[in-house]
Short mmCIF file of C-alpha atoms in Angstrom, two decimals:
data_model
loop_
_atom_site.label_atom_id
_atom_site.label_comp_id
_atom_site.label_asym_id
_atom_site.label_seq_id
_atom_site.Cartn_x
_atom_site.Cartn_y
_atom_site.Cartn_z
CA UNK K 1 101.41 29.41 94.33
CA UNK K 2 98.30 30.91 95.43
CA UNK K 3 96.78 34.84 95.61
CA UNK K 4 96.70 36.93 98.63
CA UNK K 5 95.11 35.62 101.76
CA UNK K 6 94.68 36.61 105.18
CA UNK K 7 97.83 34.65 106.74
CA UNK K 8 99.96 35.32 103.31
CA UNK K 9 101.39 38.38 101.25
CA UNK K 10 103.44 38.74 98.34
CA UNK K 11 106.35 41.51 97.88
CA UNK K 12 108.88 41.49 94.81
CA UNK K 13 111.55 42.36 96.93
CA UNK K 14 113.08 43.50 100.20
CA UNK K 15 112.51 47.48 99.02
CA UNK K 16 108.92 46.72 100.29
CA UNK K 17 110.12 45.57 104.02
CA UNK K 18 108.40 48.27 105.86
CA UNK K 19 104.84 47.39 104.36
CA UNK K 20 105.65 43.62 104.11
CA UNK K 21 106.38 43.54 108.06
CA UNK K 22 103.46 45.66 108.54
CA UNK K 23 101.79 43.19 107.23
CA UNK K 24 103.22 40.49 109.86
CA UNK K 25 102.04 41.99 112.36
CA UNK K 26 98.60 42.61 111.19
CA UNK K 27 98.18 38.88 110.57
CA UNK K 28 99.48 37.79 114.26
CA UNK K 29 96.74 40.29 115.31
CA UNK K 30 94.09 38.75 113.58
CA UNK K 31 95.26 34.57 113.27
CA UNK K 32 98.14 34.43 115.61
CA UNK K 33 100.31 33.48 112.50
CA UNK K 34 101.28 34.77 108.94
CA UNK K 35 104.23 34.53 106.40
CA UNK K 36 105.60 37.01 103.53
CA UNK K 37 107.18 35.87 100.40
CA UNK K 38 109.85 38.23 98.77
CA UNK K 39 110.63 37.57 95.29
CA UNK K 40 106.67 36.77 94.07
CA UNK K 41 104.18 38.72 92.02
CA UNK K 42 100.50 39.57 93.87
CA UNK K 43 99.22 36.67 91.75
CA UNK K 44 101.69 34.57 93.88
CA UNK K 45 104.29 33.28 90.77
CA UNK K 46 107.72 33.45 91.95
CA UNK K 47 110.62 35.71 90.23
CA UNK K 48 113.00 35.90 93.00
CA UNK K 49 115.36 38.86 93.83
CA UNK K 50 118.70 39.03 94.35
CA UNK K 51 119.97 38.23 98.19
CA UNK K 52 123.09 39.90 99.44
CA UNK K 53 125.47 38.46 102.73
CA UNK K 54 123.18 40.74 104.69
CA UNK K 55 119.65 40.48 103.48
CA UNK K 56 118.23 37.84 105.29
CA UNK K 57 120.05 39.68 108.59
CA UNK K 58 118.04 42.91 107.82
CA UNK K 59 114.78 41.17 107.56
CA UNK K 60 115.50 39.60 111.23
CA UNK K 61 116.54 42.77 112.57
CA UNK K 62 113.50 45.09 111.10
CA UNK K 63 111.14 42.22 112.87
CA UNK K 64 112.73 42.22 116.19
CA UNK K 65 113.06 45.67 116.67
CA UNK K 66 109.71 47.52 114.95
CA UNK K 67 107.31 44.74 116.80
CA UNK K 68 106.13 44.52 119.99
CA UNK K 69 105.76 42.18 121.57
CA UNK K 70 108.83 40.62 120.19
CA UNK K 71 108.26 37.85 117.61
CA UNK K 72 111.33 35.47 116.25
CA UNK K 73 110.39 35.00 112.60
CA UNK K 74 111.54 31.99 110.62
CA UNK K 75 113.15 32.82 107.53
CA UNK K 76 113.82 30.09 104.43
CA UNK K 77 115.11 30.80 101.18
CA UNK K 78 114.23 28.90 98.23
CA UNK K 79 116.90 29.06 95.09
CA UNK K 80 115.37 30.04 91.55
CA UNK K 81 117.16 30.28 87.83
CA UNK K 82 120.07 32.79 87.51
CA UNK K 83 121.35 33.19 91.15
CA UNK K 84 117.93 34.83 92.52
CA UNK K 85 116.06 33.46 95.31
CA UNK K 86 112.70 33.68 97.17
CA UNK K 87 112.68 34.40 100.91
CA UNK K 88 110.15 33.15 102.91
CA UNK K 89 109.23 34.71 106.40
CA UNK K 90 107.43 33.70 108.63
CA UNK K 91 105.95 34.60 112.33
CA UNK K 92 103.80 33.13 114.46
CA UNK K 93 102.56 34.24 118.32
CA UNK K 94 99.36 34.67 120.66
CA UNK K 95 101.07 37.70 122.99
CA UNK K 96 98.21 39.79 120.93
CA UNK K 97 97.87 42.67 120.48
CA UNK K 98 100.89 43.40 118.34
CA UNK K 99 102.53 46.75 117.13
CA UNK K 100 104.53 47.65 114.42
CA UNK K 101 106.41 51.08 114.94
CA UNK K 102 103.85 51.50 117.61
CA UNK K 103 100.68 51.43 115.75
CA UNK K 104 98.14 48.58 115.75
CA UNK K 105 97.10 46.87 112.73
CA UNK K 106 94.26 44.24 111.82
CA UNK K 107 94.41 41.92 109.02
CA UNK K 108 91.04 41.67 107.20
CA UNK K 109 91.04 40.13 103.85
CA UNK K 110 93.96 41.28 102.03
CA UNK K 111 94.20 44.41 103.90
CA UNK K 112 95.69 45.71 106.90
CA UNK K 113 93.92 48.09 108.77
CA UNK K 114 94.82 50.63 111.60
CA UNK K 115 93.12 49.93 114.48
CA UNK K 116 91.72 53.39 115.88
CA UNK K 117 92.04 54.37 119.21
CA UNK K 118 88.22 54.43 120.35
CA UNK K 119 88.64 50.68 119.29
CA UNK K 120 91.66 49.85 120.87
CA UNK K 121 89.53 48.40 124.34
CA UNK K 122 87.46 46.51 122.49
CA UNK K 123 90.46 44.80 121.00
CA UNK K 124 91.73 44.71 123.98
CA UNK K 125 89.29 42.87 125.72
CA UNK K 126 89.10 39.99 122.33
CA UNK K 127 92.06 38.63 123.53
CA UNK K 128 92.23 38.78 126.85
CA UNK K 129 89.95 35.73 128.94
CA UNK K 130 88.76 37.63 132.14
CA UNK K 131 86.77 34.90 133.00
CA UNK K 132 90.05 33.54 133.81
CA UNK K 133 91.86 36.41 135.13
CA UNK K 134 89.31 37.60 137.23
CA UNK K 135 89.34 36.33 140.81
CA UNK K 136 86.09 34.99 142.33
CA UNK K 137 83.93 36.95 145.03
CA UNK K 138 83.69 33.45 146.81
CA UNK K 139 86.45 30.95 147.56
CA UNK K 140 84.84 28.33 149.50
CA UNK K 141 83.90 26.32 146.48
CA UNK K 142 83.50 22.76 145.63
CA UNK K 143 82.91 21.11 142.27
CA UNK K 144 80.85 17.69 142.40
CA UNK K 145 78.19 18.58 139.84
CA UNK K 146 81.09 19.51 137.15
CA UNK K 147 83.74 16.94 138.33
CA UNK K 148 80.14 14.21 137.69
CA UNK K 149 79.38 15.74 134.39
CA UNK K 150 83.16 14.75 133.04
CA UNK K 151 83.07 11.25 134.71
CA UNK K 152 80.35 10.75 132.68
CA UNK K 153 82.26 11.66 129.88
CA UNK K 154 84.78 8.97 130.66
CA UNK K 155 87.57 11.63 132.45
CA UNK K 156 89.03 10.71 134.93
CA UNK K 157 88.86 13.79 137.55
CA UNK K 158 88.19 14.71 140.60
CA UNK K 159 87.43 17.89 143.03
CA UNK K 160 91.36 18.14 143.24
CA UNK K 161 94.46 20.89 142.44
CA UNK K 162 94.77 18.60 139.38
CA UNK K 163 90.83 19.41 137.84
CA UNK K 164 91.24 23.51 138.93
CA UNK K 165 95.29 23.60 136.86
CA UNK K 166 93.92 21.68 133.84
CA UNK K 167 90.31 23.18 133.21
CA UNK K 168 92.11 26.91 134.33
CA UNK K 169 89.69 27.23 137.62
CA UNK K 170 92.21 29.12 139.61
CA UNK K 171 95.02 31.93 138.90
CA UNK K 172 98.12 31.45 139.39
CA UNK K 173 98.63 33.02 142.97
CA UNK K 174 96.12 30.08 144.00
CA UNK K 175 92.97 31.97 143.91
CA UNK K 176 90.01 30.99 142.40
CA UNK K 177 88.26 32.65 139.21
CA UNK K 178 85.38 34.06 138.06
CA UNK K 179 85.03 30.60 135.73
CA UNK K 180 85.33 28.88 138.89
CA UNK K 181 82.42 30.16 140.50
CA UNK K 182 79.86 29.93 137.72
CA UNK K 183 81.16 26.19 137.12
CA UNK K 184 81.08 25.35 141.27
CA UNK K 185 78.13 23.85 143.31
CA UNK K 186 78.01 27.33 144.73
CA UNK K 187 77.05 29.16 141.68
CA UNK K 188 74.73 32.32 142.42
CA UNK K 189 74.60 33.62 139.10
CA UNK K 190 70.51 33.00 138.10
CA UNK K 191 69.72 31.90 134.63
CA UNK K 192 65.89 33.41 133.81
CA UNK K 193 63.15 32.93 131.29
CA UNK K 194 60.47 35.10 131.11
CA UNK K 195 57.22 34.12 129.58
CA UNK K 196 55.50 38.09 127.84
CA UNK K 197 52.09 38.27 127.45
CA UNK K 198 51.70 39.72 123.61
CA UNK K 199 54.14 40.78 121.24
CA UNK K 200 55.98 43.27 123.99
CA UNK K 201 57.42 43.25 127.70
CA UNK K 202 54.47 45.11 128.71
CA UNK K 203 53.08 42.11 130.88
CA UNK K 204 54.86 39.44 132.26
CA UNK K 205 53.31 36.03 132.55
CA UNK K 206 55.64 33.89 133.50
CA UNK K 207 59.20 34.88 134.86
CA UNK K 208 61.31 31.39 136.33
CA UNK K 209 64.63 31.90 137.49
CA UNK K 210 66.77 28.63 137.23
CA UNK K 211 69.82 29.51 139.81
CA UNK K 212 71.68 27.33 143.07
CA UNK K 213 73.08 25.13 140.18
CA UNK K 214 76.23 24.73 138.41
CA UNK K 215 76.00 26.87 135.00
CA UNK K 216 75.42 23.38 133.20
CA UNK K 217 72.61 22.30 135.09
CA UNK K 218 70.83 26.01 134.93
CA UNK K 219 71.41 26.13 131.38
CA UNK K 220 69.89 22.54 130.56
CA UNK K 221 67.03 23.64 132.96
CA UNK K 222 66.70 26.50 131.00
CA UNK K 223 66.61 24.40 127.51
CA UNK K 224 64.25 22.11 129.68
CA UNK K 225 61.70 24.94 129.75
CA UNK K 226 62.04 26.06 126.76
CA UNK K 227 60.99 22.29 124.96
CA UNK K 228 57.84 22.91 127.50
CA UNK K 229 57.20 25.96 125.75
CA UNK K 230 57.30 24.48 122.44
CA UNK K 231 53.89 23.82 121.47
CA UNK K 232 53.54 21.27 118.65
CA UNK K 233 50.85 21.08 116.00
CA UNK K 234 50.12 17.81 113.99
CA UNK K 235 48.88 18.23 110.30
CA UNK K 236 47.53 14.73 108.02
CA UNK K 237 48.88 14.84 104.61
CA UNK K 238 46.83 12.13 103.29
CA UNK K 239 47.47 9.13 105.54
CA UNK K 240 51.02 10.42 106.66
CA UNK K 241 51.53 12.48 110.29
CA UNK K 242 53.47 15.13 110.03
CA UNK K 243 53.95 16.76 113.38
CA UNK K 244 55.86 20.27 113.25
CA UNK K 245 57.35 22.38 116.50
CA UNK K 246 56.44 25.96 116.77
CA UNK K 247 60.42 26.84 116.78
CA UNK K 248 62.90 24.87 116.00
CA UNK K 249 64.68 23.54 118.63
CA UNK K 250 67.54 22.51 117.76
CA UNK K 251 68.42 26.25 116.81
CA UNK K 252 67.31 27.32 119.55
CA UNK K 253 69.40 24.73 121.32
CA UNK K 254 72.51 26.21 119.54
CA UNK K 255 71.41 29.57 119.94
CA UNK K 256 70.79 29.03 124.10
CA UNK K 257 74.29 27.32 124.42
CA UNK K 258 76.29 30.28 122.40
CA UNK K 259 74.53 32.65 124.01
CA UNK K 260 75.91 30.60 128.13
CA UNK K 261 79.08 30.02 126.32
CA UNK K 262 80.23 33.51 125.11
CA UNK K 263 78.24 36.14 127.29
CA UNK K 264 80.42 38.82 129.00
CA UNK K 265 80.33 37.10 132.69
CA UNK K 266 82.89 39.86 134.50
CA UNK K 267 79.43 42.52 133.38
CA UNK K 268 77.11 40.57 136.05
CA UNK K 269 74.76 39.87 133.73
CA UNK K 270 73.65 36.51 132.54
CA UNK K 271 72.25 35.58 128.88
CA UNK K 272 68.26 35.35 128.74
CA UNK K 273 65.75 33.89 127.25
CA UNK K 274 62.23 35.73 126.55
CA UNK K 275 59.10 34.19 125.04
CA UNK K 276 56.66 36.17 123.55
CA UNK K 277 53.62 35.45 121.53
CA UNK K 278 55.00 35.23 117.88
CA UNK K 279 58.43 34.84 119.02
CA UNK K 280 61.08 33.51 121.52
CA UNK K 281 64.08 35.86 122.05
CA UNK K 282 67.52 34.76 123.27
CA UNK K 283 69.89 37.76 124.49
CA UNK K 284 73.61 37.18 125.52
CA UNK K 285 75.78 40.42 126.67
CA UNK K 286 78.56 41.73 124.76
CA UNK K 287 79.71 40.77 121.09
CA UNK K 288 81.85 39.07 118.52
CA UNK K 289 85.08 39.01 118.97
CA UNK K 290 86.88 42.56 117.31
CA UNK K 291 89.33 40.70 115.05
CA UNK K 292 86.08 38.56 113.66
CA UNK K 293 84.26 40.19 110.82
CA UNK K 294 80.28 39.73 110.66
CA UNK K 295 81.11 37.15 107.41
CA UNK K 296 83.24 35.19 109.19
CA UNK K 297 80.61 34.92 111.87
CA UNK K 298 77.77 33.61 109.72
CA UNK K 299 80.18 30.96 107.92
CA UNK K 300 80.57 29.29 111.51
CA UNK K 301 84.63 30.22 111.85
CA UNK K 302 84.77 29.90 116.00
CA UNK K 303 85.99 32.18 117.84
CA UNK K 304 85.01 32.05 121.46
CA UNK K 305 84.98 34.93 123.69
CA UNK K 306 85.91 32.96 126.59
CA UNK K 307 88.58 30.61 125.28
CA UNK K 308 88.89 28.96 128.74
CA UNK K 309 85.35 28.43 129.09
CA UNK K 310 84.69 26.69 125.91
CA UNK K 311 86.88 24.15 126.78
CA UNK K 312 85.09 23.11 129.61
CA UNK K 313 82.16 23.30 127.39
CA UNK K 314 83.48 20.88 125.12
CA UNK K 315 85.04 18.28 127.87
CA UNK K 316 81.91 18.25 129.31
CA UNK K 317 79.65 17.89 126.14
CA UNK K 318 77.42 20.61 126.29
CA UNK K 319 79.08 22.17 123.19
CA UNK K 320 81.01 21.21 120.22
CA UNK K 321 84.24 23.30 119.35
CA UNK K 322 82.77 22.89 115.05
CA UNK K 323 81.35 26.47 114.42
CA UNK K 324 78.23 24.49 112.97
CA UNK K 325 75.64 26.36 115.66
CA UNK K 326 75.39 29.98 113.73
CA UNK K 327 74.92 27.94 110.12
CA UNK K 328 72.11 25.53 111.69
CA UNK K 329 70.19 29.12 113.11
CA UNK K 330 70.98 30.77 109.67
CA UNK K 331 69.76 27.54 107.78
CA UNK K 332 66.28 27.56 109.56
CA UNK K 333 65.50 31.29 110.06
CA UNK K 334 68.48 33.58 107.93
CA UNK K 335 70.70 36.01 109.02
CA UNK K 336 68.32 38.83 110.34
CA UNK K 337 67.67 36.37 112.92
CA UNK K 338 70.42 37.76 114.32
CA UNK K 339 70.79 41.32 115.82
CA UNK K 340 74.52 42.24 116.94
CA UNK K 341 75.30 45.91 118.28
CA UNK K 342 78.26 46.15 119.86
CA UNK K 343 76.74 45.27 123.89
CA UNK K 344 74.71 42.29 122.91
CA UNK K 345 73.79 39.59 120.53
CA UNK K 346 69.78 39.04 120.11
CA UNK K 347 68.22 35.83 118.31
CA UNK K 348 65.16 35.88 117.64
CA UNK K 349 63.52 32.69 116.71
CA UNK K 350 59.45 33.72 114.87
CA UNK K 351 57.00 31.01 115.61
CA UNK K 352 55.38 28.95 113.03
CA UNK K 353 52.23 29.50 114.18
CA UNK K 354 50.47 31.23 116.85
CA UNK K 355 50.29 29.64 120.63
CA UNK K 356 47.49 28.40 122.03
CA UNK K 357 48.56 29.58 125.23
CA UNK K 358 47.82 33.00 124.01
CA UNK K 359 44.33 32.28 123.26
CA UNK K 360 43.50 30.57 126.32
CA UNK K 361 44.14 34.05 128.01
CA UNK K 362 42.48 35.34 125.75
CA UNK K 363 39.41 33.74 126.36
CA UNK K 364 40.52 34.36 130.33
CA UNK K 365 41.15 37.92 130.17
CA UNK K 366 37.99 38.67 132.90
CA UNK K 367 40.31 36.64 135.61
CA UNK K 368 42.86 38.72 137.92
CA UNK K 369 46.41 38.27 137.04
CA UNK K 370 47.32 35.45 139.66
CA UNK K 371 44.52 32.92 138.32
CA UNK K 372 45.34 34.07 134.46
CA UNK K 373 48.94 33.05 135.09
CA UNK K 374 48.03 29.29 136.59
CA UNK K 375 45.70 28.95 133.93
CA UNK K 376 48.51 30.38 130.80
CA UNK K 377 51.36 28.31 132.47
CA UNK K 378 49.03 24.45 132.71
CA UNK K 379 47.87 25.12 129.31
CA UNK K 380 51.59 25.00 128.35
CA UNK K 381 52.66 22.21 130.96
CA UNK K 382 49.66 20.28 131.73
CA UNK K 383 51.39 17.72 133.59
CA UNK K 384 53.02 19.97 135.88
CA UNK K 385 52.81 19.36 139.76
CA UNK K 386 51.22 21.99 141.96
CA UNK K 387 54.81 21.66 143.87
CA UNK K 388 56.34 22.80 140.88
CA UNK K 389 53.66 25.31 140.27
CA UNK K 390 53.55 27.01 143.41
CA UNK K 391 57.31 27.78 142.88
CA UNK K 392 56.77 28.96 139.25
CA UNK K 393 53.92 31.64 140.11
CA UNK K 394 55.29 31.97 143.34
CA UNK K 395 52.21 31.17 145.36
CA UNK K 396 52.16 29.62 148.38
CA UNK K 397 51.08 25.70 148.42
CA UNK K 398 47.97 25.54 150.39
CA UNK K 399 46.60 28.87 148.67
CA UNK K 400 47.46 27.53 145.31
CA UNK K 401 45.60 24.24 146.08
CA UNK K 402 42.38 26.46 146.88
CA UNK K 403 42.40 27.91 143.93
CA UNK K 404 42.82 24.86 141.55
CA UNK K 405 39.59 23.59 143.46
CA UNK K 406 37.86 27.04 142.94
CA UNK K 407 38.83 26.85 139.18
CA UNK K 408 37.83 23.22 138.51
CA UNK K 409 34.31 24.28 140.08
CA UNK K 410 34.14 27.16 137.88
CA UNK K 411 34.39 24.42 135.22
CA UNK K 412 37.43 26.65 134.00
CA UNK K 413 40.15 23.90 134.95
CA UNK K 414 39.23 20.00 135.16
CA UNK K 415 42.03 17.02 135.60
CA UNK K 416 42.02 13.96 133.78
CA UNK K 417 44.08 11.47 135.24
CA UNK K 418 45.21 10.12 138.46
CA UNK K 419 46.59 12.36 140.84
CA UNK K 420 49.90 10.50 140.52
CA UNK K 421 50.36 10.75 136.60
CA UNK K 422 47.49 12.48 135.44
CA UNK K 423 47.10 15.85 133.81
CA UNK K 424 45.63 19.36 133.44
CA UNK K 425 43.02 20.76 131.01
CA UNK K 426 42.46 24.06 130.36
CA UNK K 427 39.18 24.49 128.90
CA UNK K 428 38.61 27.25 126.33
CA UNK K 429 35.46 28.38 127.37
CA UNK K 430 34.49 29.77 130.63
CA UNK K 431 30.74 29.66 130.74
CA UNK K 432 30.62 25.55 131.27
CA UNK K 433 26.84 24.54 131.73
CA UNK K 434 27.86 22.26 134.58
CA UNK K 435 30.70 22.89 136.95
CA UNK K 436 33.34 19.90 137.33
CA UNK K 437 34.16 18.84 141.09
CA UNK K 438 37.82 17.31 141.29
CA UNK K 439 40.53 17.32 143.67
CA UNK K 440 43.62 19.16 143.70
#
């Protein structure tokens, strides 16, 4: 046998049924599932107890009438030495939350505790999937970016009844949910990354809001960015390269896809992501689920706050269902790269070393804020298009075009390149001898 656990609990006998059932319930509030074993010492070894004609009928009985929801338990009985026997009990159920005598109780570790009252909504809202529940503002929807994604992914689906039963994209009076509209071609919900200038939100250099997209395609847009943002630097160890990234993108990766895959959606607000000069931050709204201790969330055990969602996640291979994303951010950057209160989660990935973005504005810090921006965001994506440019600083084409020939005269910008696949340079010192004539 083995000691306590969170799914099992010892009792020498039946004289302990109140605390032992307790106990059930506790367990199918925290796993879905537990067992008790009458007849056993804490340490597990097994010394039975005597079982009368209506023993095993009282144990039913207690179950089915001091929990609610109602649970059927399965009951075996396993014979020892001199006519004693070990009873085994055990429940299993996801109707959460459960109450015994109507109280609520938790299982953590080997202890069941009372769930207060100020705590009770929070519990609440663990187990129930809103995303799911919820029905969508619009209902004119169609589906061809997701129903692509899972072709590629060798399902067979399509923008049918069939796609919104199986992946849960419409309640059950025909409606269609919340999940629905993130996940539809009609998506509204903008995904942002803002760009700081210096170690606060004082001054905003860049803000780019990635929306008009199914969630999957705004969030790889997003992660798209972010690998823009992520300056390397090469170092020569003797005659070997080594290049190294200013964060580490893979946990930010992990970190970016949690934050999309568990944020509170029915609040309105969408998970960001906010660069800043020694750091990048990635914020997601609400928490870990209540029945999840803060342990249990560093070791990797998963458990998503939108069940539902997750799935999809999965199906369409933007996520893996392993728990392994926390342990990879923990590996690279420890625990207090996390900051969980109970409305948001905050990772915050510190850079290896500084960005040279920042010193390029630095050394710009005499130009007004419009040309300081252009010249911070090409020093991070030099082979940006002034299409895409225009749309990022949010300055008109043919003005933007006047002022990339202004700045190349200055000798403050210069291309090198073709037009077609060439690139920007931002040059680190303003005063140029000579200016340098270009087009746009």
């Amino acid at each position: 046998m083995t000691v306590e656990t969170e799914c099992v609990e010892y009792k020498e006998s039946t004289t302990e049924l109140e605390d032992a059932v307790l106990a059930l319930s506790a367990m199918l509030n925290k796993n879905g599932y537990g067992k008790v074993i009458f007849g056993a010492k804490n340490d597990g070894t097994l010394v039975g107890q005597d079982i009368g004609k209506d023993t095993l009928k009282t144990i039913s009985q207690h179950i089915q009438n001091f929990v609610e929801p109602r649970v059927i338990p399965t009951i075996e009985v396993t014979e020892l030495e001199k006519g004693k026997g070990a009873i085994t009990v055990a429940v299993s159920g996801l109707n959460r939350p459960y109450a015994y005598k109507n109280n609520i109780y938790i299982r953590s570790g080997e202890e069941n505790k009372k769930v207060p009252i100020t705590e009770l909504r929070q519990m609440f809202q663990s187990y129930s999937d809103l995303l799911k529940d919820t029905v969508a503002f619009r209902q004119d929807l169609t589906f061809n970016g997701l129903v692509g994604r899972l072709r590629a992914k060798g399902l067979h689906v399509n923008d049918d009844r069939k796609l919104y039963d199986n992946y849960e994209l419409m309640r059950i009076d025909g409606k269609f949910n919340i999940q629905a509209e993130l996940l539809s071609d009609q998506n509204k919900v903008p995904l942002t990354a803002v760009v700081f200038d210096g170690t606060d939100r004082t001054a905003i250099s860049i803000r780019k809001d990635f929306s008009g997209r199914n969630l999957f395609d705004e969030l790889e847009q997003v992660q798209m960015f972010a690998e823009s943002m992520n300056e390397n630097r090469v170092v020569m160890e003797g005659l070997v390269r080594k290049e190294t990234q200013q964060f580490e993108m893979d946990a930010f990766r992990e970190a970016w896809v949690n934050a999309c895959a568990h944020n509170t959606w029915t609040l309105g607000i969408p998970p960001t992501v906010q660069f800043f000069s020694d750091r990048v931050e990635i914020i997601s709204n609400g928490s870990i689920p209540y029945i999840q201790t803060t342990e249990e969330f560093f070791n990797g055990r998963s458990m998503p706050i939108n069940e539902s969602l997750m799935r999809i996640f999965i199906a369409a291979g933007i996520s893996e269902h392993t728990g392994h994303g926390v342990p990879v951010i923990v590996r690279e950057y420890g625990r207090e790269a996390f900051e969980i209160t109970g409305g948001t989660v905050k990772v915050t990935l510190r850079y290896r070393f500084e960005r040279n973005g920042s010193m390029v504005q630095h050394s710009l810090k005499d130009k007004n804020p419009e040309t300081a921006k252009i010249l911070q965001y090409l020093s991070i994506n030099p082979e940006c298009t002034l299409s895409e440019l225009s749309e990022i600083v949010g300055i008109k084409r043919g003005t933007l075009g006047k002022i990339i020939i202004k700045l190349q005269q200055e000798g403050v910008l210069a291309r090198e390149g073709s037009k077609r696949s060439g690139s920007w340079k931002v040059m680190q010192n303003n005063n140029a001898s000579e200016p340098k004539n270009g087009d746009a």
